[in-house]
Structure formats: structure tokens, C-alpha cells
Short mmCIF file of C-alpha atoms and ligand atoms in Angstrom, two decimals:
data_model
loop_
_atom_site.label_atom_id
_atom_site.label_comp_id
_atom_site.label_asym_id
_atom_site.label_seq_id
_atom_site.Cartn_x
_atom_site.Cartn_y
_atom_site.Cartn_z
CA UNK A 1 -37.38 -59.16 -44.17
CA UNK A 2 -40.97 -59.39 -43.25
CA UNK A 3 -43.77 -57.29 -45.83
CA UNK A 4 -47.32 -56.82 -44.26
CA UNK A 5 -49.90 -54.99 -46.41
CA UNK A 6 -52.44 -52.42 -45.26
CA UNK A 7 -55.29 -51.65 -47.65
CA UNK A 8 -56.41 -47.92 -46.79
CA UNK A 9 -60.18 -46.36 -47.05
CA UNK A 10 -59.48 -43.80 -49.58
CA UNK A 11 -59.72 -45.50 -53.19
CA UNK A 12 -58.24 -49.36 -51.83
CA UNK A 13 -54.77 -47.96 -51.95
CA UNK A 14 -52.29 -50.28 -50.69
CA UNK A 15 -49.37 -49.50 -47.89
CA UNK A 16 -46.31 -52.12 -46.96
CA UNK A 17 -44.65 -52.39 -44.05
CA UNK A 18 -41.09 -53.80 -44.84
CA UNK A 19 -39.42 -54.83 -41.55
CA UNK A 20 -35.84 -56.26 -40.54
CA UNK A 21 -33.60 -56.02 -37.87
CA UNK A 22 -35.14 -54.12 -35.56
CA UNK A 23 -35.96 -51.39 -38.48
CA UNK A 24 -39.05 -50.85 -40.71
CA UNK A 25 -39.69 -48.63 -43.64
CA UNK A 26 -43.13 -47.99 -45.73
CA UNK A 27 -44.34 -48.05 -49.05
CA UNK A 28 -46.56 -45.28 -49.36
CA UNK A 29 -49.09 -44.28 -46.68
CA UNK A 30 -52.59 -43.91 -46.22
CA UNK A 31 -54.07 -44.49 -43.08
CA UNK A 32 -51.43 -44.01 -39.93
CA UNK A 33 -53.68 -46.01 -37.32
CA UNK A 34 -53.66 -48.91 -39.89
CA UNK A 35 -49.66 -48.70 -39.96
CA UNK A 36 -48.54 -48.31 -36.62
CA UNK A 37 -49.62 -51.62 -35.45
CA UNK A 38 -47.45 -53.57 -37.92
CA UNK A 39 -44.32 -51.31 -37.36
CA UNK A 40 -41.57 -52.71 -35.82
CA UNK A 41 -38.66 -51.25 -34.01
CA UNK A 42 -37.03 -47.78 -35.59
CA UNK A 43 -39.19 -46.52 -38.14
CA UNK A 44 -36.47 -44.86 -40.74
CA UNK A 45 -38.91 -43.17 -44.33
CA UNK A 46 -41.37 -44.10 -46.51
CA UNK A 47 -40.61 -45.12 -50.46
CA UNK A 48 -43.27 -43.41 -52.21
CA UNK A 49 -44.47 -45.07 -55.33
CA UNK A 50 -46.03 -41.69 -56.91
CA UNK A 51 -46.94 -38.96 -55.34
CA UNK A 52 -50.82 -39.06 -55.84
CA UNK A 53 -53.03 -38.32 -52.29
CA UNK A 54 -54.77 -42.01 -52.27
CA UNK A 55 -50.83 -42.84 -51.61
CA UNK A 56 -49.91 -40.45 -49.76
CA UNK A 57 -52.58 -38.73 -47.63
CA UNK A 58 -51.43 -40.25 -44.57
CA UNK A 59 -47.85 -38.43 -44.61
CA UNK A 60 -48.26 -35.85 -42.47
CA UNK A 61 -49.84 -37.74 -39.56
CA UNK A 62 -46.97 -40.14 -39.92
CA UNK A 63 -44.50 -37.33 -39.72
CA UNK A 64 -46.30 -35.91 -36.82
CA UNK A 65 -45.58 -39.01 -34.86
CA UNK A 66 -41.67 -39.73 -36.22
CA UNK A 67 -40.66 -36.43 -37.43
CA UNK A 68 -37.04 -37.36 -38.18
CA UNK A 69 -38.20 -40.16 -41.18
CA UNK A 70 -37.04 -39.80 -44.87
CA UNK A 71 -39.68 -39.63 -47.57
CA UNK A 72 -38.19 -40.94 -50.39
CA UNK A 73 -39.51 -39.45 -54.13
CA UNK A 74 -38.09 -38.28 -57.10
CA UNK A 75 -38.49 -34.40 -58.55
CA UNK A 76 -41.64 -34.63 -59.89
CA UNK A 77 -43.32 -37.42 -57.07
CA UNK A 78 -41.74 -33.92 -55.11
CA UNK A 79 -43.95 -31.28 -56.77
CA UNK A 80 -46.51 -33.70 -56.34
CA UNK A 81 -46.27 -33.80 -52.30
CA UNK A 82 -46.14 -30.17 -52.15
CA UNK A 83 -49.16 -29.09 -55.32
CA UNK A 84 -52.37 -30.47 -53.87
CA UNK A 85 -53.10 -29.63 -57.55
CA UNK A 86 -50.67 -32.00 -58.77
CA UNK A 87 -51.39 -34.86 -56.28
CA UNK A 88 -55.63 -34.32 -56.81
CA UNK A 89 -56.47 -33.81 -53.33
CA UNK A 90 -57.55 -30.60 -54.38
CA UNK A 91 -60.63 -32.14 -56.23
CA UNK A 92 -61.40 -34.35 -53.14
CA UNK A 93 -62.77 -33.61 -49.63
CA UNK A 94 -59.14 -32.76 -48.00
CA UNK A 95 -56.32 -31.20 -49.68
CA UNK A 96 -53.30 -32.57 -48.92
CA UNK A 97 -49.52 -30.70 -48.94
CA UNK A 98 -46.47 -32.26 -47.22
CA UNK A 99 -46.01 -29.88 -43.99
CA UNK A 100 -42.22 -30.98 -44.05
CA UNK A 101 -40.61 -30.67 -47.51
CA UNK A 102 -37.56 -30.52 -45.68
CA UNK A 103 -37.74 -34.53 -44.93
CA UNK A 104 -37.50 -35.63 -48.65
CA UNK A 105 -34.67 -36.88 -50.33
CA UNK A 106 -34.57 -37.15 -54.00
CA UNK A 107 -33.71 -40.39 -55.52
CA UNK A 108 -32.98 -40.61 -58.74
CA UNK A 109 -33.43 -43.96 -61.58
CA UNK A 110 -31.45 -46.61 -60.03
CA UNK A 111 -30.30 -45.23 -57.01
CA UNK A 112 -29.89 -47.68 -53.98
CA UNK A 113 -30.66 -46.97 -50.66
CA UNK A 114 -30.16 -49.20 -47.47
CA UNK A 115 -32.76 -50.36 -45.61
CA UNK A 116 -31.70 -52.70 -43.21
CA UNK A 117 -28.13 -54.20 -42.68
CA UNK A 118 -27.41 -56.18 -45.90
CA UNK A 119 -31.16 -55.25 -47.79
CA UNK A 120 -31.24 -52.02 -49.99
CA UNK A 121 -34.18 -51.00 -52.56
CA UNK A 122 -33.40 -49.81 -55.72
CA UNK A 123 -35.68 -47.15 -57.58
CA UNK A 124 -36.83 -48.11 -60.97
CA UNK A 125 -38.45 -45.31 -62.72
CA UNK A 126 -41.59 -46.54 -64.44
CA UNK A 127 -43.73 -43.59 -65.64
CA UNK A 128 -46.50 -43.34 -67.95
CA UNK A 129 -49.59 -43.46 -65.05
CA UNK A 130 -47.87 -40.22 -63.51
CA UNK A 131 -44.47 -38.67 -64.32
CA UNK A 132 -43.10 -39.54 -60.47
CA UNK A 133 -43.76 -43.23 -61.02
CA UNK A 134 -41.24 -45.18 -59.22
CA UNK A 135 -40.88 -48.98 -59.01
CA UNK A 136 -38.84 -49.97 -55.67
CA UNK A 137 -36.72 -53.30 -56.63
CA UNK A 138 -35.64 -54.75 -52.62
CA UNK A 139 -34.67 -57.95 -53.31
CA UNK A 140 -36.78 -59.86 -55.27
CA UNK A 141 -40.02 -57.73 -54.29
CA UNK A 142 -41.40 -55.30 -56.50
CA UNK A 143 -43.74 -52.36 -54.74
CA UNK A 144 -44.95 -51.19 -58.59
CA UNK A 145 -47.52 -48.64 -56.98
CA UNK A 146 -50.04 -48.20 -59.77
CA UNK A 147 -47.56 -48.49 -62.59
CA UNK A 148 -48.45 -52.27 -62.77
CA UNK A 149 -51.24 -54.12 -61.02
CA UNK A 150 -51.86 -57.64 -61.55
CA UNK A 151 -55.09 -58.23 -63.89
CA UNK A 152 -55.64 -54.07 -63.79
CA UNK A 153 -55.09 -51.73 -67.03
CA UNK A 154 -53.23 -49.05 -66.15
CA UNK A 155 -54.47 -46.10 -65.28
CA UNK A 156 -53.24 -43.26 -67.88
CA UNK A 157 -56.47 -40.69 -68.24
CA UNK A 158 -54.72 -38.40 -65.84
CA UNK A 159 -53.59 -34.70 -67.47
CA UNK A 160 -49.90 -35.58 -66.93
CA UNK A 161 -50.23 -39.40 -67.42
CA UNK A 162 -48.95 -41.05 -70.68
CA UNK A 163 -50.84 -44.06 -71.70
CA UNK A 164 -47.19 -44.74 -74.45
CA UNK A 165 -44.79 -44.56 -71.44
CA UNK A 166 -46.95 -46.24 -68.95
CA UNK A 167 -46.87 -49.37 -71.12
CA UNK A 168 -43.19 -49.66 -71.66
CA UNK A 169 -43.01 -49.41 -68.31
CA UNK A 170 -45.13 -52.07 -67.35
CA UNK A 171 -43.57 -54.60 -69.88
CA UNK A 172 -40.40 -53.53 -68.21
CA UNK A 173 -41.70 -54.33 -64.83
CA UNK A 174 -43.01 -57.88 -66.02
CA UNK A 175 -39.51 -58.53 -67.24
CA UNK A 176 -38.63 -57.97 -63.67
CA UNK A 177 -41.37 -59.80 -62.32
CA UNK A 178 -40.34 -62.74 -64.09
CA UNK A 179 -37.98 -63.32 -61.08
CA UNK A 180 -39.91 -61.55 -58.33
CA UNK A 181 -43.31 -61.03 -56.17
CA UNK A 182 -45.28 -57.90 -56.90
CA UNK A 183 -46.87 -55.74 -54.51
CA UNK A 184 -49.26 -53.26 -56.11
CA UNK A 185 -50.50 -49.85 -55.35
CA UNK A 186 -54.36 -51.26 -54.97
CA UNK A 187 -55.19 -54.94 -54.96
CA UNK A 188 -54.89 -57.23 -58.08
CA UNK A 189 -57.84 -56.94 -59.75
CA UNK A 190 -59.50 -54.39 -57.95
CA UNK A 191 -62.50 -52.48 -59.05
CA UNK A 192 -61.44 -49.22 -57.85
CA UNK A 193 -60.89 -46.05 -58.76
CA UNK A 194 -56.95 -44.85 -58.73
ZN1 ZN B 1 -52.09 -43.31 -58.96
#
């Protein structure tokens, strides 16, 4: 499996482009001309870490392009994609709502899904920075989204964030990390707002 990152415009957010025999997936997406160079072969969904817009703003455009992908949340990372309330794109310059609910599948704490012949991810639910915080385990790689960022305090000043939760969940992603690479939701160490 090859991982490539893409570091979008709005707020630093990061994007991955996991790739593997002849398929690729994404973790979240921002910006859709920054991703469709490093796609390779059939493009089958997009993991999303949490559904707020700086990691998801990009989902339409993608769908616009490869209309038959799955966009992979839980409940609440659901309500988020379709309240642009919920996600905050309401408070900045373009709302965003998901134009095709009909292309998520729910995934649930510790389900597996396959992404290429013999590599699945696993969703690990890590909230506490939003309720629809999702860690995706494939293989040893960890896309933590903004649940854990190297050298970064999480983020939990958000109305539905809880600052408890969000630390439980990052000592149980370090446990994890122990054995694998992490790939954030905004660069290590970043400055930025999230
Ligand atoms: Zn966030």
C-alpha cells in the first residue's frame, strides 16, 4: 500500500491517498484538484475521520466526478455531512451539505472494511474533539483525524466536543501508536486553527 498526503487551503487539513492494487481510497477530502493527481486506478470511498467541513468540504466535487464511491462515517460524522450547522460551514464563507446522502455507509466501532485484496481498515471510535470521531486502524497506519495530532492539544472548545472523552481517546490512540505510524488530520505541530 502506498499513502500520499495532501495538505488542503482551508485550515491545513490533511487528506491521504491510500493506494494498492490498482484501487485507492481517501481519508477525508478537501481540495479535489489536489487529490486527483495522486489517485490511482478505481477510486472505491473516502474514510472520513469526523465530519467537520475543513475535512470534508471537498465531498461533493469528488462525488461529482466518481459518483458511485462510498463515504464511510458513523451516525453522528452522518448528521454532520448533512447539518452545515453541525459540520460549521455555516459560520464560514460556503456552507457545505453532502448532495448524496444516499452514498454513505455507516460503520460502526470496530467494523472492518476491505480496501484492497488482503488490506482492510478498521474504525476505532475516538471521540471527545467531536462525537463522529473515528480513528481508521489499516495495518499499522493510524489516520487519527484531529482526535490526536503529534505535538497538538486537542481541540475540545467545540459545543458538542468533550475535552474528558477526547483524552481517553487519545491515550488510547498512543497505545496504538506504540506499534504504528500516525497520520493526522492537520500537520504535527501545526499552528492552525481546526
Ligand atoms: Zn475537527
Amino acid at each position: 500500500m502506498v499513502i500520499r498526503q495532501v495538505v488542503n487551503t482551508v485550515f491545513n487539513s490533511c487528506s491521504y491517498v491510500l493506494s494498492g492494487g490498482g484501487v485507492s481510497w481517501i481519508v477525508d477530502c478537501g481540495d479535489v484538484d489536489l487529490l486527483l493527481p495522486l489517485i490511482e486506478g478505481q477510486l472505491r470511498g473516502v474514510m472520513i475521520t469526523h465530519s467537520h467541513f475543513d475535512h470534508i468540504y471537498g465531498l461533493n466535487n469528488l462525488l461529482a466526478l466518481f459518483p458511485g464511491i462510498r463515504v464511510l462515517t458513523n451516525e453522528a460524522g452522518r448528521e454532520g455531512l448533512l447539518c452545515d450547522k453541525l459540520n460549521f460551514s455555516r459560520y464560514h464563507e460556503t456552507p457545505f451539505v453532502l448532495d448524496a446522502p444516499e452514498n454513505i455507509e455507516i460503520i460502526a466501532d470496530g467494523d472492518n472494511v476491505n480496501l484492497f485484496e488482503d488490506v482492510s481498515a478498521q474504525a476505532v471510535y475516538t471521540p471527545g474533539h467531536s462525537p463522529c470521531s473515528v480513528t481508521w486502524q489499516v495495518g499499522n497506519a493510524l489516520f487519527t483525524g484531529d482526535s490526536y495530532i503529534p505535538g497538538v492539544k486537542t481541540v475540545t472548545n467545540f459545543p458538542n466536543s468533550d475535552k474528558r472523552v477526547a483524552q481517553l481517546s487519545r491515550e488510547y490512540i498512543l497505545q496504538l501508536a506504540q506499534q504504528g505510524q500516525v497520520y493526522p488530520g492537520h500537520p504535527a505541530q501545526s499552528e492552525v486553527e481546526l
